[in-house]
Structures are given as structure tokens and as C-alpha cells.
Amino acid sequence: MHSVVDEIIQSNNWRNGEFAKYKSNSLNVDEQLWCRMCIPMIYAHWEGFIVSSLKIMLNHLNRLKIETKNLPSNLVVVGLGDAYRKLSGKQSFQQKIEFTEKFDEILAAPVKFNTKVDTKSNLRADIFYGLCDSFNFNTALFRDEDELRDIDRLVQIRNSIAHGENSFVLNMEKINNYIDAVNKITDIFLDEIDEYLSNKRYLK
């Protein structure tokens, strides 16, 4: 196991204890109320795990001080991040010169990845796939998983609860399914990060 994966596991182990509490409802709170309370927290753990894992991985890549020429194009784009925003809108010739000089300067230095992970606060399957694609993770590992459809449903219900809707019928079986779905996808995700780093797929 890659040391980064071990760091991710250690950083996120506490989530298992939280999930166990959600499943047990040890205080015997009304089931409908308990389930509505659990939905936002389960989503928070789903998003939190993915963000935390990528952040730890990106910090590791930053420590390696990889030169741009040694990175595949997708990671160069990830590394350059906001630099591309200056290309938007109309630019004067002088501004284009300044951008080109700055761009050359950035490309000449080791890549510094921004460790902020944008989930758009709605980590649905399509957003998750987008994050995976940016690192060239093997998204085929997730495509046939029913669990991602469960997570999409989790996100939908969480958003509806946040907007004051009360039409969803929830029970402990569904809560257990959502927790199991998060665990299944995050386990696959962790295995992919392990393989990605161990085989140095972040290099050309």
C-alpha cells in the first residue's frame, strides 16, 4: 500500500464510527426524523472523503516538485488551474505578451497544484466522474456500480431537505443503503489512488 493511501485511511477512519452511530439510532429518535437528520451528514462524509483524499494526494504530488515537461497534459491543465482565466474576454496585444511571458514562467517551474477541490457542493456522479477524469483515473471501475446511482439519490434528497421539501419517505433500510454505497465507492476510489500512485501514472 502506498504511504499516501495509508495517510488517507488514517485521516478518514473516524467516519466509520459516525456511520455506525447513524445506523444504530441508539437514542431511539423517531425513525423519519432520524433519517432526515442523517441524510445531510452522510452526504457530508461522502464529499468530505473525496475532497480529503484528493487533497492529501495533491500535497504529495506537490512535494515531488514535478516539472511540467514530465506531466501528461491533463495534469498540466490541473496544475495551471486559474492561469487559463486570463485567456477569457478580449485581450490587447500587450496583455497577450504579458500572458505568454507569465505562462512560460509557470511552465518552466515545478508544478504547484492547488489543493482546493471543487465539488460544486453537489458531488453527484457526473461531478465525481469529472474529478476522476482530470487525473485520468480509471472511471470504468465505477460505471457499472449501482452505488453511484444511490449516491445521486442521496444528493437529490439532501438538496430537497435543504430547500424545505418534505415529500421523501425515508427509513433505516435506505439510510443503510446510502452508507453502504458511500463505503463501496470510496473503497474503489482508494484502491484507484493506490494503483495510480504506486505505478506513477501521474508521469508521462
Coordinates of C-alpha atoms in Angstrom, one line a residue:
M1 CA 0.0 0.0 0.0
H2 CA 1.3 3.5 -0.9
S3 CA 2.1 5.7 2.1
V4 CA -0.3 8.3 0.8
V5 CA -3.2 5.8 0.9
D6 CA -2.3 4.9 4.5
E7 CA -2.4 8.6 5.3
I8 CA -5.8 8.9 3.7
I9 CA -7.1 5.9 5.7
Q10 CA -5.8 7.3 9.0
S11 CA -7.2 10.7 8.2
N12 CA -10.7 9.3 7.5
N13 CA -11.0 6.4 9.9
W14 CA -13.3 8.4 12.2
R15 CA -16.0 8.4 9.6
N16 CA -16.7 4.7 10.2
G17 CA -17.6 5.4 13.8
E18 CA -20.0 8.1 12.7
F19 CA -21.7 5.8 10.2
A20 CA -22.1 3.2 12.9
K21 CA -23.9 5.7 15.0
Y22 CA -26.2 6.7 12.2
K23 CA -27.1 3.0 11.6
S24 CA -27.8 2.3 15.2
N25 CA -30.1 5.2 16.2
S26 CA -29.2 4.3 19.8
L27 CA -31.4 7.1 21.3
N28 CA -34.4 5.7 19.5
V29 CA -35.3 9.0 17.8
D30 CA -38.4 8.9 15.6
E31 CA -37.3 7.0 12.5
Q32 CA -38.5 9.6 9.9
L33 CA -36.8 12.4 11.9
W34 CA -33.6 10.4 12.4
C35 CA -33.4 9.6 8.7
R36 CA -33.9 13.2 7.7
M37 CA -31.1 14.2 10.1
C38 CA -28.8 11.5 8.8
I39 CA -29.1 12.4 5.1
P40 CA -27.1 15.7 5.2
M41 CA -24.4 14.1 7.4
I42 CA -24.0 11.0 5.1
Y43 CA -23.6 13.4 2.2
A44 CA -21.0 15.4 4.1
H45 CA -19.0 12.3 4.7
W46 CA -19.2 11.3 1.0
E47 CA -17.9 14.7 -0.1
G48 CA -15.5 15.0 2.7
F49 CA -13.8 11.7 2.0
I50 CA -13.3 12.5 -1.7
V51 CA -12.1 16.0 -1.0
S52 CA -9.8 14.9 1.8
S53 CA -8.3 12.1 -0.3
L54 CA -7.6 14.3 -3.3
K55 CA -6.1 17.0 -1.1
I56 CA -3.7 14.5 0.5
M57 CA -2.8 13.2 -2.9
L58 CA -2.2 16.6 -4.4
N59 CA 0.0 17.6 -1.4
H60 CA 2.1 14.5 -2.1
L61 CA 2.4 15.5 -5.8
N62 CA 3.5 19.0 -4.8
R63 CA 6.2 17.5 -2.6
L64 CA 7.6 15.7 -5.6
K65 CA 8.2 19.0 -7.4
I66 CA 7.5 17.5 -10.8
E67 CA 8.4 19.6 -13.8
T68 CA 5.7 20.3 -16.3
K69 CA 7.5 18.5 -19.1
N70 CA 7.2 15.3 -17.2
L71 CA 3.4 15.5 -16.7
P72 CA 0.6 14.4 -19.0
S73 CA -1.4 17.2 -20.5
N74 CA -4.4 16.6 -18.2
L75 CA -2.3 17.2 -15.1
V76 CA -0.6 20.3 -16.6
V77 CA -4.1 21.7 -17.0
V78 CA -5.0 20.8 -13.4
G79 CA -1.7 22.4 -12.3
L80 CA -2.2 25.6 -14.2
G81 CA -5.7 26.0 -12.9
D82 CA -6.8 29.7 -12.8
A83 CA -4.0 30.7 -15.2
Y84 CA -6.3 30.0 -18.0
R85 CA -8.9 32.5 -16.8
K86 CA -6.7 35.3 -18.2
L87 CA -7.5 34.0 -21.7
S88 CA -11.1 34.9 -21.4
G89 CA -12.6 38.1 -22.9
K90 CA -10.8 40.5 -25.3
Q91 CA -7.1 41.0 -24.8
S92 CA -4.8 43.7 -26.1
F93 CA -1.6 42.7 -27.8
Q94 CA 0.4 43.8 -24.8
Q95 CA -1.8 41.7 -22.5
K96 CA -1.2 38.7 -24.7
I97 CA 2.6 39.3 -24.5
E98 CA 2.4 39.6 -20.7
F99 CA 0.3 36.4 -20.5
T100 CA 2.7 34.5 -22.7
E101 CA 5.7 35.6 -20.6
K102 CA 3.9 34.6 -17.4
F103 CA 2.8 31.3 -19.0
D104 CA 6.4 30.5 -20.0
E105 CA 7.5 31.3 -16.4
I106 CA 4.9 29.0 -15.0
L107 CA 5.8 26.1 -17.3
A108 CA 9.5 26.5 -16.5
A109 CA 8.9 25.9 -12.8
P110 CA 7.8 22.7 -11.0
V111 CA 4.0 22.4 -11.0
K112 CA 2.3 23.6 -7.8
F113 CA -1.2 22.0 -7.6
N114 CA -3.9 24.0 -5.9
T115 CA -5.2 21.6 -3.2
K116 CA -8.7 23.1 -3.2
V117 CA -11.1 20.5 -4.7
D118 CA -14.2 21.9 -6.4
T119 CA -17.2 19.6 -5.9
K120 CA -19.7 22.5 -6.6
S121 CA -21.2 21.4 -3.2
N122 CA -23.2 18.8 -5.1
L123 CA -21.0 15.7 -5.6
R124 CA -23.2 13.8 -8.0
A125 CA -21.9 11.1 -10.2
D126 CA -21.2 13.5 -13.1
I127 CA -19.1 15.8 -10.9
F128 CA -17.3 12.8 -9.5
Y129 CA -16.5 11.5 -12.9
G130 CA -15.2 14.9 -13.9
L131 CA -12.8 14.9 -10.9
C132 CA -11.6 11.4 -11.8
D133 CA -11.1 12.4 -15.5
S134 CA -9.0 15.4 -14.6
F135 CA -6.4 12.9 -13.0
N136 CA -7.1 10.3 -15.7
F137 CA -8.4 7.8 -13.1
N138 CA -10.0 4.7 -14.4
T139 CA -13.7 5.7 -14.4
A140 CA -14.7 2.4 -15.9
L141 CA -14.3 1.0 -12.3
F142 CA -17.3 3.0 -11.3
R143 CA -19.5 3.0 -14.4
D144 CA -21.4 -0.2 -13.6
E145 CA -21.8 0.4 -9.9
D146 CA -25.4 0.8 -8.7
E147 CA -23.9 2.6 -5.7
L148 CA -23.3 5.8 -7.7
R149 CA -27.0 5.9 -8.6
D150 CA -27.7 5.6 -4.8
I151 CA -25.4 8.5 -4.2
D152 CA -27.1 10.6 -6.8
R153 CA -30.3 9.9 -5.0
L154 CA -28.6 10.8 -1.7
V155 CA -27.6 14.2 -3.2
Q156 CA -31.1 14.8 -4.5
I157 CA -32.7 14.1 -1.2
R158 CA -30.1 16.2 0.7
N159 CA -30.8 19.2 -1.6
S160 CA -34.5 18.8 -1.2
I161 CA -34.3 18.7 2.6
A162 CA -32.1 21.8 2.4
H163 CA -34.8 23.5 0.4
G164 CA -37.5 22.6 2.9
E165 CA -39.2 19.8 0.9
N166 CA -40.8 17.0 2.9
S167 CA -42.1 14.6 0.3
F168 CA -39.5 11.8 0.6
V169 CA -40.3 8.7 2.6
L170 CA -37.2 7.6 4.4
N171 CA -36.4 4.6 6.6
M172 CA -33.4 2.9 8.1
E173 CA -33.1 0.5 5.2
K174 CA -32.5 3.4 2.9
I175 CA -30.1 5.0 5.3
N176 CA -28.1 1.8 5.5
N177 CA -28.1 1.6 1.7
Y178 CA -26.7 5.1 1.3
I179 CA -24.0 4.5 3.8
D180 CA -23.0 1.2 2.1
A181 CA -23.0 3.0 -1.2
V182 CA -20.6 5.6 0.1
N183 CA -18.3 3.0 1.6
K184 CA -18.3 0.9 -1.6
I185 CA -17.4 3.8 -3.9
T186 CA -14.8 5.3 -1.5
D187 CA -13.1 1.8 -1.2
I188 CA -12.9 1.6 -5.0
F189 CA -11.6 5.2 -5.2
L190 CA -9.0 4.5 -2.6
D191 CA -7.8 1.4 -4.5
E192 CA -7.5 3.5 -7.7
I193 CA -5.4 6.2 -5.9
D194 CA -3.2 3.4 -4.6
E195 CA -2.7 2.0 -8.1
Y196 CA -2.3 5.5 -9.6
L197 CA 0.5 6.5 -7.2
S198 CA 2.2 3.1 -7.0
N199 CA 2.6 2.9 -10.8
K200 CA 3.4 6.6 -11.1
R201 CA 0.6 7.2 -13.6
Y202 CA 0.9 10.9 -12.9
L203 CA 4.0 10.9 -15.1
K204 CA 4.2 10.8 -18.9

